[in-house]
Amino acid sequence: MHNDPPQTPTEVLDAGTCWDLLRGVSVGHLAVLVNGYPEVFPVNYKVDHESLVFRTGEGTKLRAAGGPLAVALEADGHDAAKAWSVLVKGKAVILEPSEELMKGAGLTLFPWQAGEKEHFVRIVPNSVTGRRFSITSPLTWWSHVGHTAGAKT
């Protein structure tokens, strides 16, 4: 018999809610394929017309994002009671600097790491999915050492 508290179901988020949540944070994790293996990079991004824009310098991230393969960006957040996660999958496009870009997302897009970050990359999504769930109390997971199921005395 278990005395576990009832679980609240995970909420599947609609695209509009996902975009609202993405607008509320500025850091995500960009996933790309490099030589057949996944690589994950933290990036500062901005939402721009239901796409994501980030700045980067020369290197692995730019080469992989500008290649023919799809990319993904995951962002998440939480408050005291609930956590959420949003995943954007799509194609990355290296942008030419333009007046429109610099008046929009480029104007307020400041990477945390110093250095030359002259390239702007837009992720054009094929899918945007998200979920939100209640945070379980750490006491729910507590088990006393030596009192686990099946332990021999």
JSON list of C-alpha atoms in Angstrom, two decimals:
[
{"chain": "A", "resi": 1, "resn": "MET", "atom": "CA", "xyz": [0.00, 0.00, 0.00]},
{"chain": "A", "resi": 2, "resn": "HIS", "atom": "CA", "xyz": [1.29, 3.43, -0.92]},
{"chain": "A", "resi": 3, "resn": "ASN", "atom": "CA", "xyz": [0.54, 6.71, 0.79]},
{"chain": "A", "resi": 4, "resn": "ASP", "atom": "CA", "xyz": [1.81, 8.77, -2.13]},
{"chain": "A", "resi": 5, "resn": "PRO", "atom": "CA", "xyz": [0.01, 12.06, -2.75]},
{"chain": "A", "resi": 6, "resn": "PRO", "atom": "CA", "xyz": [-2.15, 12.07, -5.88]},
{"chain": "A", "resi": 7, "resn": "GLN", "atom": "CA", "xyz": [-0.24, 13.08, -8.99]},
{"chain": "A", "resi": 8, "resn": "THR", "atom": "CA", "xyz": [-1.43, 16.02, -11.03]},
{"chain": "A", "resi": 9, "resn": "PRO", "atom": "CA", "xyz": [-1.30, 15.34, -14.74]},
{"chain": "A", "resi": 10, "resn": "THR", "atom": "CA", "xyz": [1.33, 16.93, -16.95]},
{"chain": "A", "resi": 11, "resn": "GLU", "atom": "CA", "xyz": [-0.19, 19.78, -18.92]},
{"chain": "A", "resi": 12, "resn": "VAL", "atom": "CA", "xyz": [0.53, 19.75, -22.65]},
{"chain": "A", "resi": 13, "resn": "LEU", "atom": "CA", "xyz": [0.96, 23.37, -23.72]},
{"chain": "A", "resi": 14, "resn": "ASP", "atom": "CA", "xyz": [-0.45, 24.91, -26.88]},
{"chain": "A", "resi": 15, "resn": "ALA", "atom": "CA", "xyz": [1.85, 26.83, -29.23]},
{"chain": "A", "resi": 16, "resn": "GLY", "atom": "CA", "xyz": [0.67, 30.25, -28.02]},
{"chain": "A", "resi": 17, "resn": "THR", "atom": "CA", "xyz": [1.49, 29.41, -24.40]},
{"chain": "A", "resi": 18, "resn": "CYS", "atom": "CA", "xyz": [4.88, 28.02, -25.48]},
{"chain": "A", "resi": 19, "resn": "TRP", "atom": "CA", "xyz": [5.74, 31.30, -27.24]},
{"chain": "A", "resi": 20, "resn": "ASP", "atom": "CA", "xyz": [4.64, 33.31, -24.20]},
{"chain": "A", "resi": 21, "resn": "LEU", "atom": "CA", "xyz": [6.91, 31.22, -21.96]},
{"chain": "A", "resi": 22, "resn": "LEU", "atom": "CA", "xyz": [9.82, 31.53, -24.40]},
{"chain": "A", "resi": 23, "resn": "ARG", "atom": "CA", "xyz": [9.42, 35.32, -24.32]},
{"chain": "A", "resi": 24, "resn": "GLY", "atom": "CA", "xyz": [9.76, 35.25, -20.54]},
{"chain": "A", "resi": 25, "resn": "VAL", "atom": "CA", "xyz": [13.27, 33.76, -20.46]},
{"chain": "A", "resi": 26, "resn": "SER", "atom": "CA", "xyz": [16.37, 34.53, -22.49]},
{"chain": "A", "resi": 27, "resn": "VAL", "atom": "CA", "xyz": [18.58, 31.45, -22.24]},
{"chain": "A", "resi": 28, "resn": "GLY", "atom": "CA", "xyz": [18.05, 28.09, -23.86]},
{"chain": "A", "resi": 29, "resn": "HIS", "atom": "CA", "xyz": [20.07, 25.09, -24.94]},
{"chain": "A", "resi": 30, "resn": "LEU", "atom": "CA", "xyz": [20.74, 24.70, -28.67]},
{"chain": "A", "resi": 31, "resn": "ALA", "atom": "CA", "xyz": [21.17, 21.11, -29.88]},
{"chain": "A", "resi": 32, "resn": "VAL", "atom": "CA", "xyz": [22.98, 20.46, -33.16]},
{"chain": "A", "resi": 33, "resn": "LEU", "atom": "CA", "xyz": [24.66, 17.46, -34.76]},
{"chain": "A", "resi": 34, "resn": "VAL", "atom": "CA", "xyz": [28.44, 17.58, -35.15]},
{"chain": "A", "resi": 35, "resn": "ASN", "atom": "CA", "xyz": [30.11, 14.65, -36.90]},
{"chain": "A", "resi": 36, "resn": "GLY", "atom": "CA", "xyz": [27.08, 12.48, -36.18]},
{"chain": "A", "resi": 37, "resn": "TYR", "atom": "CA", "xyz": [26.93, 13.27, -32.45]},
{"chain": "A", "resi": 38, "resn": "PRO", "atom": "CA", "xyz": [24.71, 15.72, -30.58]},
{"chain": "A", "resi": 39, "resn": "GLU", "atom": "CA", "xyz": [26.32, 18.86, -29.17]},
{"chain": "A", "resi": 40, "resn": "VAL", "atom": "CA", "xyz": [24.46, 21.22, -26.85]},
{"chain": "A", "resi": 41, "resn": "PHE", "atom": "CA", "xyz": [25.30, 24.90, -26.39]},
{"chain": "A", "resi": 42, "resn": "PRO", "atom": "CA", "xyz": [23.74, 27.47, -24.08]},
{"chain": "A", "resi": 43, "resn": "VAL", "atom": "CA", "xyz": [22.55, 30.49, -26.05]},
{"chain": "A", "resi": 44, "resn": "ASN", "atom": "CA", "xyz": [20.90, 33.80, -25.30]},
{"chain": "A", "resi": 45, "resn": "TYR", "atom": "CA", "xyz": [17.95, 34.21, -27.64]},
{"chain": "A", "resi": 46, "resn": "LYS", "atom": "CA", "xyz": [15.05, 36.50, -28.43]},
{"chain": "A", "resi": 47, "resn": "VAL", "atom": "CA", "xyz": [11.65, 35.60, -29.83]},
{"chain": "A", "resi": 48, "resn": "ASP", "atom": "CA", "xyz": [11.11, 37.39, -33.13]},
{"chain": "A", "resi": 49, "resn": "HIS", "atom": "CA", "xyz": [7.85, 36.81, -35.03]},
{"chain": "A", "resi": 50, "resn": "GLU", "atom": "CA", "xyz": [7.41, 33.21, -33.80]},
{"chain": "A", "resi": 51, "resn": "SER", "atom": "CA", "xyz": [11.00, 32.29, -34.49]},
{"chain": "A", "resi": 52, "resn": "LEU", "atom": "CA", "xyz": [14.08, 32.44, -32.28]},
{"chain": "A", "resi": 53, "resn": "VAL", "atom": "CA", "xyz": [17.17, 34.56, -32.97]},
{"chain": "A", "resi": 54, "resn": "PHE", "atom": "CA", "xyz": [20.57, 34.26, -31.31]},
{"chain": "A", "resi": 55, "resn": "ARG", "atom": "CA", "xyz": [24.05, 35.72, -31.86]},
{"chain": "A", "resi": 56, "resn": "THR", "atom": "CA", "xyz": [27.22, 33.71, -32.13]},
{"chain": "A", "resi": 57, "resn": "GLY", "atom": "CA", "xyz": [30.81, 33.92, -33.31]},
{"chain": "A", "resi": 58, "resn": "GLU", "atom": "CA", "xyz": [32.74, 31.74, -35.71]},
{"chain": "A", "resi": 59, "resn": "GLY", "atom": "CA", "xyz": [33.04, 28.12, -34.66]},
{"chain": "A", "resi": 60, "resn": "THR", "atom": "CA", "xyz": [31.34, 24.78, -34.23]},
{"chain": "A", "resi": 61, "resn": "LYS", "atom": "CA", "xyz": [27.94, 26.18, -33.26]},
{"chain": "A", "resi": 62, "resn": "LEU", "atom": "CA", "xyz": [27.73, 28.45, -36.31]},
{"chain": "A", "resi": 63, "resn": "ARG", "atom": "CA", "xyz": [28.95, 25.77, -38.75]},
{"chain": "A", "resi": 64, "resn": "ALA", "atom": "CA", "xyz": [26.53, 23.16, -37.40]},
{"chain": "A", "resi": 65, "resn": "ALA", "atom": "CA", "xyz": [23.56, 25.55, -37.22]},
{"chain": "A", "resi": 66, "resn": "GLY", "atom": "CA", "xyz": [24.21, 26.77, -40.77]},
{"chain": "A", "resi": 67, "resn": "GLY", "atom": "CA", "xyz": [24.37, 23.25, -42.15]},
{"chain": "A", "resi": 68, "resn": "PRO", "atom": "CA", "xyz": [21.63, 21.18, -43.74]},
{"chain": "A", "resi": 69, "resn": "LEU", "atom": "CA", "xyz": [20.51, 19.35, -40.57]},
{"chain": "A", "resi": 70, "resn": "ALA", "atom": "CA", "xyz": [17.68, 20.34, -38.24]},
{"chain": "A", "resi": 71, "resn": "VAL", "atom": "CA", "xyz": [18.37, 21.93, -34.85]},
{"chain": "A", "resi": 72, "resn": "ALA", "atom": "CA", "xyz": [16.46, 22.12, -31.59]},
{"chain": "A", "resi": 73, "resn": "LEU", "atom": "CA", "xyz": [16.35, 24.65, -28.79]},
{"chain": "A", "resi": 74, "resn": "GLU", "atom": "CA", "xyz": [15.03, 23.81, -25.33]},
{"chain": "A", "resi": 75, "resn": "ALA", "atom": "CA", "xyz": [14.18, 26.39, -22.70]},
{"chain": "A", "resi": 76, "resn": "ASP", "atom": "CA", "xyz": [12.62, 25.91, -19.30]},
{"chain": "A", "resi": 77, "resn": "GLY", "atom": "CA", "xyz": [11.64, 27.69, -16.15]},
{"chain": "A", "resi": 78, "resn": "HIS", "atom": "CA", "xyz": [9.79, 27.33, -12.87]},
{"chain": "A", "resi": 79, "resn": "ASP", "atom": "CA", "xyz": [8.21, 29.07, -9.95]},
{"chain": "A", "resi": 80, "resn": "ALA", "atom": "CA", "xyz": [7.59, 27.68, -6.46]},
{"chain": "A", "resi": 81, "resn": "ALA", "atom": "CA", "xyz": [4.81, 25.33, -7.58]},
{"chain": "A", "resi": 82, "resn": "LYS", "atom": "CA", "xyz": [5.21, 24.51, -11.29]},
{"chain": "A", "resi": 83, "resn": "ALA", "atom": "CA", "xyz": [7.94, 23.86, -13.84]},
{"chain": "A", "resi": 84, "resn": "TRP", "atom": "CA", "xyz": [7.76, 24.03, -17.62]},
{"chain": "A", "resi": 85, "resn": "SER", "atom": "CA", "xyz": [9.82, 23.02, -20.64]},
{"chain": "A", "resi": 86, "resn": "VAL", "atom": "CA", "xyz": [9.45, 24.11, -24.26]},
{"chain": "A", "resi": 87, "resn": "LEU", "atom": "CA", "xyz": [11.17, 22.49, -27.25]},
{"chain": "A", "resi": 88, "resn": "VAL", "atom": "CA", "xyz": [11.50, 24.24, -30.63]},
{"chain": "A", "resi": 89, "resn": "LYS", "atom": "CA", "xyz": [12.60, 22.06, -33.57]},
{"chain": "A", "resi": 90, "resn": "GLY", "atom": "CA", "xyz": [13.39, 23.44, -36.98]},
{"chain": "A", "resi": 91, "resn": "LYS", "atom": "CA", "xyz": [15.93, 24.77, -39.42]},
{"chain": "A", "resi": 92, "resn": "ALA", "atom": "CA", "xyz": [18.54, 27.37, -38.54]},
{"chain": "A", "resi": 93, "resn": "VAL", "atom": "CA", "xyz": [19.21, 30.14, -41.04]},
{"chain": "A", "resi": 94, "resn": "ILE", "atom": "CA", "xyz": [22.21, 32.46, -40.84]},
{"chain": "A", "resi": 95, "resn": "LEU", "atom": "CA", "xyz": [20.93, 36.00, -41.26]},
{"chain": "A", "resi": 96, "resn": "GLU", "atom": "CA", "xyz": [22.44, 38.92, -43.06]},
{"chain": "A", "resi": 97, "resn": "PRO", "atom": "CA", "xyz": [22.56, 41.94, -40.75]},
{"chain": "A", "resi": 98, "resn": "SER", "atom": "CA", "xyz": [19.79, 44.32, -41.74]},
{"chain": "A", "resi": 99, "resn": "GLU", "atom": "CA", "xyz": [18.14, 47.47, -40.44]},
{"chain": "A", "resi": 100, "resn": "GLU", "atom": "CA", "xyz": [14.98, 45.49, -39.66]},
{"chain": "A", "resi": 101, "resn": "LEU", "atom": "CA", "xyz": [16.94, 42.88, -37.69]},
{"chain": "A", "resi": 102, "resn": "MET", "atom": "CA", "xyz": [18.83, 45.52, -35.72]},
{"chain": "A", "resi": 103, "resn": "LYS", "atom": "CA", "xyz": [15.60, 47.39, -34.89]},
{"chain": "A", "resi": 104, "resn": "GLY", "atom": "CA", "xyz": [13.97, 44.14, -33.74]},
{"chain": "A", "resi": 105, "resn": "ALA", "atom": "CA", "xyz": [15.59, 41.23, -31.96]},
{"chain": "A", "resi": 106, "resn": "GLY", "atom": "CA", "xyz": [19.16, 42.33, -32.71]},
{"chain": "A", "resi": 107, "resn": "LEU", "atom": "CA", "xyz": [18.74, 45.57, -30.78]},
{"chain": "A", "resi": 108, "resn": "THR", "atom": "CA", "xyz": [18.27, 43.80, -27.44]},
{"chain": "A", "resi": 109, "resn": "LEU", "atom": "CA", "xyz": [20.17, 40.56, -28.01]},
{"chain": "A", "resi": 110, "resn": "PHE", "atom": "CA", "xyz": [23.26, 40.61, -25.81]},
{"chain": "A", "resi": 111, "resn": "PRO", "atom": "CA", "xyz": [25.21, 37.37, -25.30]},
{"chain": "A", "resi": 112, "resn": "TRP", "atom": "CA", "xyz": [26.54, 36.78, -21.79]},
{"chain": "A", "resi": 113, "resn": "GLN", "atom": "CA", "xyz": [29.99, 35.72, -22.97]},
{"chain": "A", "resi": 114, "resn": "ALA", "atom": "CA", "xyz": [32.42, 38.34, -24.25]},
{"chain": "A", "resi": 115, "resn": "GLY", "atom": "CA", "xyz": [33.98, 38.13, -27.68]},
{"chain": "A", "resi": 116, "resn": "GLU", "atom": "CA", "xyz": [32.99, 38.69, -31.27]},
{"chain": "A", "resi": 117, "resn": "LYS", "atom": "CA", "xyz": [29.43, 37.54, -31.87]},
{"chain": "A", "resi": 118, "resn": "GLU", "atom": "CA", "xyz": [28.82, 39.05, -35.27]},
{"chain": "A", "resi": 119, "resn": "HIS", "atom": "CA", "xyz": [26.55, 36.35, -36.69]},
{"chain": "A", "resi": 120, "resn": "PHE", "atom": "CA", "xyz": [22.80, 36.25, -36.19]},
{"chain": "A", "resi": 121, "resn": "VAL", "atom": "CA", "xyz": [21.01, 32.92, -36.54]},
{"chain": "A", "resi": 122, "resn": "ARG", "atom": "CA", "xyz": [17.25, 32.42, -36.79]},
{"chain": "A", "resi": 123, "resn": "ILE", "atom": "CA", "xyz": [15.58, 29.14, -35.89]},
{"chain": "A", "resi": 124, "resn": "VAL", "atom": "CA", "xyz": [12.53, 28.74, -38.12]},
{"chain": "A", "resi": 125, "resn": "PRO", "atom": "CA", "xyz": [10.37, 26.20, -36.28]},
{"chain": "A", "resi": 126, "resn": "ASN", "atom": "CA", "xyz": [8.77, 23.10, -37.73]},
{"chain": "A", "resi": 127, "resn": "SER", "atom": "CA", "xyz": [7.32, 22.28, -34.32]},
{"chain": "A", "resi": 128, "resn": "VAL", "atom": "CA", "xyz": [6.92, 23.98, -30.95]},
{"chain": "A", "resi": 129, "resn": "THR", "atom": "CA", "xyz": [5.90, 21.75, -28.04]},
{"chain": "A", "resi": 130, "resn": "GLY", "atom": "CA", "xyz": [5.83, 22.21, -24.32]},
{"chain": "A", "resi": 131, "resn": "ARG", "atom": "CA", "xyz": [4.67, 20.84, -21.03]},
{"chain": "A", "resi": 132, "resn": "ARG", "atom": "CA", "xyz": [4.08, 22.12, -17.53]},
{"chain": "A", "resi": 133, "resn": "PHE", "atom": "CA", "xyz": [3.84, 20.10, -14.35]},
{"chain": "A", "resi": 134, "resn": "SER", "atom": "CA", "xyz": [3.59, 20.51, -10.59]},
{"chain": "A", "resi": 135, "resn": "ILE", "atom": "CA", "xyz": [6.85, 20.32, -8.67]},
{"chain": "A", "resi": 136, "resn": "THR", "atom": "CA", "xyz": [6.86, 17.40, -6.27]},
{"chain": "A", "resi": 137, "resn": "SER", "atom": "CA", "xyz": [8.05, 17.95, -2.73]},
{"chain": "A", "resi": 138, "resn": "PRO", "atom": "CA", "xyz": [11.54, 16.51, -2.11]},
{"chain": "A", "resi": 139, "resn": "LEU", "atom": "CA", "xyz": [10.06, 14.60, 0.84]},
{"chain": "A", "resi": 140, "resn": "THR", "atom": "CA", "xyz": [8.11, 12.48, -1.66]},
{"chain": "A", "resi": 141, "resn": "TRP", "atom": "CA", "xyz": [11.39, 10.96, -2.83]},
{"chain": "A", "resi": 142, "resn": "TRP", "atom": "CA", "xyz": [12.99, 10.55, 0.57]},
{"chain": "A", "resi": 143, "resn": "SER", "atom": "CA", "xyz": [13.86, 7.02, 1.63]},
{"chain": "A", "resi": 144, "resn": "HIS", "atom": "CA", "xyz": [15.88, 6.17, 4.65]},
{"chain": "A", "resi": 145, "resn": "VAL", "atom": "CA", "xyz": [19.25, 4.59, 3.93]},
{"chain": "A", "resi": 146, "resn": "GLY", "atom": "CA", "xyz": [19.09, 0.88, 4.70]},
{"chain": "A", "resi": 147, "resn": "HIS", "atom": "CA", "xyz": [15.30, 0.75, 4.51]},
{"chain": "A", "resi": 148, "resn": "THR", "atom": "CA", "xyz": [14.87, 0.30, 0.78]},
{"chain": "A", "resi": 149, "resn": "ALA", "atom": "CA", "xyz": [12.63, -2.42, -0.60]},
{"chain": "A", "resi": 150, "resn": "GLY", "atom": "CA", "xyz": [14.35, -5.77, -0.81]},
{"chain": "A", "resi": 151, "resn": "ALA", "atom": "CA", "xyz": [17.25, -4.81, 1.47]},
{"chain": "A", "resi": 152, "resn": "LYS", "atom": "CA", "xyz": [18.62, -7.67, 3.54]},
{"chain": "A", "resi": 153, "resn": "THR", "atom": "CA", "xyz": [19.36, -7.20, 7.21]}
]
